[in-house]
Amino acid sequence: MKLKQIGSNMTELDMGFAQVFFSYETSVAARLTDGSLVRTAERYSVTTTKHINKWLDGCEALTVPQERIDCLLTSTSECDADYSEVA
C-alpha cells in the first residue's frame, strides 16, 4: 500500500488492486483494477465535491453507494464485485 498526499485535504491510497481517493478523512472515489472510475452517491460538502471533480479530472465515473467505496477498504471477500450505477 502507498499513501500519497495529492493536495490540501486530498489523499490517494494505492492498495494494489484499486486506488482509493479521500477528501479529508472520507473515501469518496476510486480507480478500479480495470481502470474504471467510481464516485460516491453520498452528498458531502461543496469542497469535497470539488476535490472529487479535481481528482476525476473530467473523466466519466460510475456513481455508486458510499458502501461500495468503503468496501474497497475491507476484506474483498465481503464485497460484491457488481458496481451498478445509482439512479
mmCIF file with all atom_site columns, C-alpha atoms in Angstrom:
data_model
loop_
_atom_site.group_PDB
_atom_site.id
_atom_site.type_symbol
_atom_site.label_atom_id
_atom_site.label_alt_id
_atom_site.label_comp_id
_atom_site.label_asym_id
_atom_site.label_entity_id
_atom_site.label_seq_id
_atom_site.pdbx_PDB_ins_code
_atom_site.Cartn_x
_atom_site.Cartn_y
_atom_site.Cartn_z
_atom_site.occupancy
_atom_site.B_iso_or_equiv
_atom_site.pdbx_formal_charge
_atom_site.auth_seq_id
_atom_site.auth_comp_id
_atom_site.auth_asym_id
_atom_site.auth_atom_id
_atom_site.pdbx_PDB_model_num
ATOM 1  C CA . MET A 1 1  ? 0.000   0.000   0.000   1.00 0.00 ? 1  MET A CA 1
ATOM 2  C CA . LYS A 1 2  ? 1.103   3.529   -0.763  1.00 0.00 ? 2  LYS A CA 1
ATOM 3  C CA . LEU A 1 3  ? -0.368  6.695   0.699   1.00 0.00 ? 3  LEU A CA 1
ATOM 4  C CA . LYS A 1 4  ? 0.079   9.833   -1.395  1.00 0.00 ? 4  LYS A CA 1
ATOM 5  C CA . GLN A 1 5  ? -0.876  13.387  -0.405  1.00 0.00 ? 5  GLN A CA 1
ATOM 6  C CA . ILE A 1 6  ? -2.078  14.962  -3.659  1.00 0.00 ? 6  ILE A CA 1
ATOM 7  C CA . GLY A 1 7  ? -3.367  18.271  -2.341  1.00 0.00 ? 7  GLY A CA 1
ATOM 8  C CA . SER A 1 8  ? -4.653  20.045  0.706   1.00 0.00 ? 8  SER A CA 1
ATOM 9  C CA . ASN A 1 9  ? -7.012  17.560  2.416   1.00 0.00 ? 9  ASN A CA 1
ATOM 10 C CA . MET A 1 10 ? -6.766  15.263  -0.641  1.00 0.00 ? 10 MET A CA 1
ATOM 11 C CA . THR A 1 11 ? -5.132  11.839  -0.350  1.00 0.00 ? 11 THR A CA 1
ATOM 12 C CA . GLU A 1 12 ? -4.863  8.798   -2.600  1.00 0.00 ? 12 GLU A CA 1
ATOM 13 C CA . LEU A 1 13 ? -4.331  5.307   -1.202  1.00 0.00 ? 13 LEU A CA 1
ATOM 14 C CA . ASP A 1 14 ? -2.898  2.817   -3.704  1.00 0.00 ? 14 ASP A CA 1
ATOM 15 C CA . MET A 1 15 ? -3.930  -0.614  -2.493  1.00 0.00 ? 15 MET A CA 1
ATOM 16 C CA . GLY A 1 16 ? -2.544  -2.519  -5.468  1.00 0.00 ? 16 GLY A CA 1
ATOM 17 C CA . PHE A 1 17 ? -5.976  -3.624  -6.673  1.00 0.00 ? 17 PHE A CA 1
ATOM 18 C CA . ALA A 1 18 ? -7.524  -0.132  -6.516  1.00 0.00 ? 18 ALA A CA 1
ATOM 19 C CA . GLN A 1 19 ? -6.626  3.483   -5.875  1.00 0.00 ? 19 GLN A CA 1
ATOM 20 C CA . VAL A 1 20 ? -8.973  4.999   -3.318  1.00 0.00 ? 20 VAL A CA 1
ATOM 21 C CA . PHE A 1 21 ? -9.344  8.777   -3.168  1.00 0.00 ? 21 PHE A CA 1
ATOM 22 C CA . PHE A 1 22 ? -10.007 10.525  0.141   1.00 0.00 ? 22 PHE A CA 1
ATOM 23 C CA . SER A 1 23 ? -11.291 14.022  0.730   1.00 0.00 ? 23 SER A CA 1
ATOM 24 C CA . TYR A 1 24 ? -10.357 14.943  4.259   1.00 0.00 ? 24 TYR A CA 1
ATOM 25 C CA . GLU A 1 25 ? -10.687 11.546  6.017   1.00 0.00 ? 25 GLU A CA 1
ATOM 26 C CA . THR A 1 26 ? -13.501 10.126  3.874   1.00 0.00 ? 26 THR A CA 1
ATOM 27 C CA . SER A 1 27 ? -13.104 7.717   0.955   1.00 0.00 ? 27 SER A CA 1
ATOM 28 C CA . VAL A 1 28 ? -15.190 9.227   -1.840  1.00 0.00 ? 28 VAL A CA 1
ATOM 29 C CA . ALA A 1 29 ? -13.948 7.827   -5.170  1.00 0.00 ? 29 ALA A CA 1
ATOM 30 C CA . ALA A 1 30 ? -11.778 5.077   -6.615  1.00 0.00 ? 30 ALA A CA 1
ATOM 31 C CA . ARG A 1 31 ? -9.995  3.811   -9.702  1.00 0.00 ? 31 ARG A CA 1
ATOM 32 C CA . LEU A 1 32 ? -10.545 0.065   -10.020 1.00 0.00 ? 32 LEU A CA 1
ATOM 33 C CA . THR A 1 33 ? -8.186  -2.558  -11.426 1.00 0.00 ? 33 THR A CA 1
ATOM 34 C CA . ASP A 1 34 ? -9.792  -2.381  -14.866 1.00 0.00 ? 34 ASP A CA 1
ATOM 35 C CA . GLY A 1 35 ? -9.213  1.391   -14.957 1.00 0.00 ? 35 GLY A CA 1
ATOM 36 C CA . SER A 1 36 ? -12.850 2.323   -14.410 1.00 0.00 ? 36 SER A CA 1
ATOM 37 C CA . LEU A 1 37 ? -13.677 5.149   -12.023 1.00 0.00 ? 37 LEU A CA 1
ATOM 38 C CA . VAL A 1 38 ? -16.369 5.224   -9.340  1.00 0.00 ? 38 VAL A CA 1
ATOM 39 C CA . ARG A 1 39 ? -17.589 8.084   -7.182  1.00 0.00 ? 39 ARG A CA 1
ATOM 40 C CA . THR A 1 40 ? -19.842 8.178   -4.156  1.00 0.00 ? 40 THR A CA 1
ATOM 41 C CA . ALA A 1 41 ? -23.545 8.911   -4.466  1.00 0.00 ? 41 ALA A CA 1
ATOM 42 C CA . GLU A 1 42 ? -23.395 10.420  -0.972  1.00 0.00 ? 42 GLU A CA 1
ATOM 43 C CA . ARG A 1 43 ? -23.633 14.205  -0.848  1.00 0.00 ? 43 ARG A CA 1
ATOM 44 C CA . TYR A 1 44 ? -20.855 15.813  1.124   1.00 0.00 ? 44 TYR A CA 1
ATOM 45 C CA . SER A 1 45 ? -19.650 19.419  1.281   1.00 0.00 ? 45 SER A CA 1
ATOM 46 C CA . VAL A 1 46 ? -19.079 21.677  -1.701  1.00 0.00 ? 46 VAL A CA 1
ATOM 47 C CA . THR A 1 47 ? -15.348 21.376  -1.052  1.00 0.00 ? 47 THR A CA 1
ATOM 48 C CA . THR A 1 48 ? -15.431 17.570  -1.104  1.00 0.00 ? 48 THR A CA 1
ATOM 49 C CA . THR A 1 49 ? -17.374 17.676  -4.382  1.00 0.00 ? 49 THR A CA 1
ATOM 50 C CA . LYS A 1 50 ? -14.680 19.959  -5.806  1.00 0.00 ? 50 LYS A CA 1
ATOM 51 C CA . HIS A 1 51 ? -11.998 17.535  -4.577  1.00 0.00 ? 51 HIS A CA 1
ATOM 52 C CA . ILE A 1 52 ? -13.734 14.599  -6.293  1.00 0.00 ? 52 ILE A CA 1
ATOM 53 C CA . ASN A 1 53 ? -14.133 16.513  -9.557  1.00 0.00 ? 53 ASN A CA 1
ATOM 54 C CA . LYS A 1 54 ? -10.490 17.590  -9.484  1.00 0.00 ? 54 LYS A CA 1
ATOM 55 C CA . TRP A 1 55 ? -9.305  14.015  -8.869  1.00 0.00 ? 55 TRP A CA 1
ATOM 56 C CA . LEU A 1 56 ? -11.518 12.661  -11.664 1.00 0.00 ? 56 LEU A CA 1
ATOM 57 C CA . ASP A 1 57 ? -10.043 15.320  -13.986 1.00 0.00 ? 57 ASP A CA 1
ATOM 58 C CA . GLY A 1 58 ? -13.059 15.405  -16.292 1.00 0.00 ? 58 GLY A CA 1
ATOM 59 C CA . CYS A 1 59 ? -13.271 11.615  -16.700 1.00 0.00 ? 59 CYS A CA 1
ATOM 60 C CA . GLU A 1 60 ? -16.613 9.806   -16.504 1.00 0.00 ? 60 GLU A CA 1
ATOM 61 C CA . ALA A 1 61 ? -17.206 7.898   -13.277 1.00 0.00 ? 61 ALA A CA 1
ATOM 62 C CA . LEU A 1 62 ? -19.907 5.476   -12.244 1.00 0.00 ? 62 LEU A CA 1
ATOM 63 C CA . THR A 1 63 ? -21.891 6.777   -9.257  1.00 0.00 ? 63 THR A CA 1
ATOM 64 C CA . VAL A 1 64 ? -22.153 4.113   -6.555  1.00 0.00 ? 64 VAL A CA 1
ATOM 65 C CA . PRO A 1 65 ? -23.388 3.950   -2.948  1.00 0.00 ? 65 PRO A CA 1
ATOM 66 C CA . GLN A 1 66 ? -20.821 5.056   -0.369  1.00 0.00 ? 66 GLN A CA 1
ATOM 67 C CA . GLU A 1 67 ? -20.779 1.498   0.987   1.00 0.00 ? 67 GLU A CA 1
ATOM 68 C CA . ARG A 1 68 ? -19.238 0.247   -2.294  1.00 0.00 ? 68 ARG A CA 1
ATOM 69 C CA . ILE A 1 69 ? -16.267 2.567   -1.898  1.00 0.00 ? 69 ILE A CA 1
ATOM 70 C CA . ASP A 1 70 ? -15.952 1.770   1.818   1.00 0.00 ? 70 ASP A CA 1
ATOM 71 C CA . CYS A 1 71 ? -15.962 -1.903  0.933   1.00 0.00 ? 71 CYS A CA 1
ATOM 72 C CA . LEU A 1 72 ? -12.721 -1.470  -1.018  1.00 0.00 ? 72 LEU A CA 1
ATOM 73 C CA . LEU A 1 73 ? -11.069 -0.768  2.322   1.00 0.00 ? 73 LEU A CA 1
ATOM 74 C CA . THR A 1 74 ? -12.228 -4.073  3.835   1.00 0.00 ? 74 THR A CA 1
ATOM 75 C CA . SER A 1 75 ? -11.709 -7.721  3.017   1.00 0.00 ? 75 SER A CA 1
ATOM 76 C CA . THR A 1 76 ? -12.555 -8.292  -0.649  1.00 0.00 ? 76 THR A CA 1
ATOM 77 C CA . SER A 1 77 ? -14.398 -11.477 0.304   1.00 0.00 ? 77 SER A CA 1
ATOM 78 C CA . GLU A 1 78 ? -17.007 -9.260  1.973   1.00 0.00 ? 78 GLU A CA 1
ATOM 79 C CA . CYS A 1 79 ? -17.547 -7.146  -1.150  1.00 0.00 ? 79 CYS A CA 1
ATOM 80 C CA . ASP A 1 80 ? -19.879 -7.723  -4.059  1.00 0.00 ? 80 ASP A CA 1
ATOM 81 C CA . ALA A 1 81 ? -17.946 -7.105  -7.274  1.00 0.00 ? 81 ALA A CA 1
ATOM 82 C CA . ASP A 1 82 ? -21.018 -5.642  -9.028  1.00 0.00 ? 82 ASP A CA 1
ATOM 83 C CA . TYR A 1 83 ? -20.694 -1.861  -9.359  1.00 0.00 ? 83 TYR A CA 1
ATOM 84 C CA . SER A 1 84 ? -24.177 -0.966  -10.549 1.00 0.00 ? 84 SER A CA 1
ATOM 85 C CA . GLU A 1 85 ? -24.980 2.659   -11.288 1.00 0.00 ? 85 GLU A CA 1
ATOM 86 C CA . VAL A 1 86 ? -27.099 4.548   -8.769  1.00 0.00 ? 86 VAL A CA 1
ATOM 87 C CA . ALA A 1 87 ? -30.106 6.329   -10.199 1.00 0.00 ? 87 ALA A CA 1
#
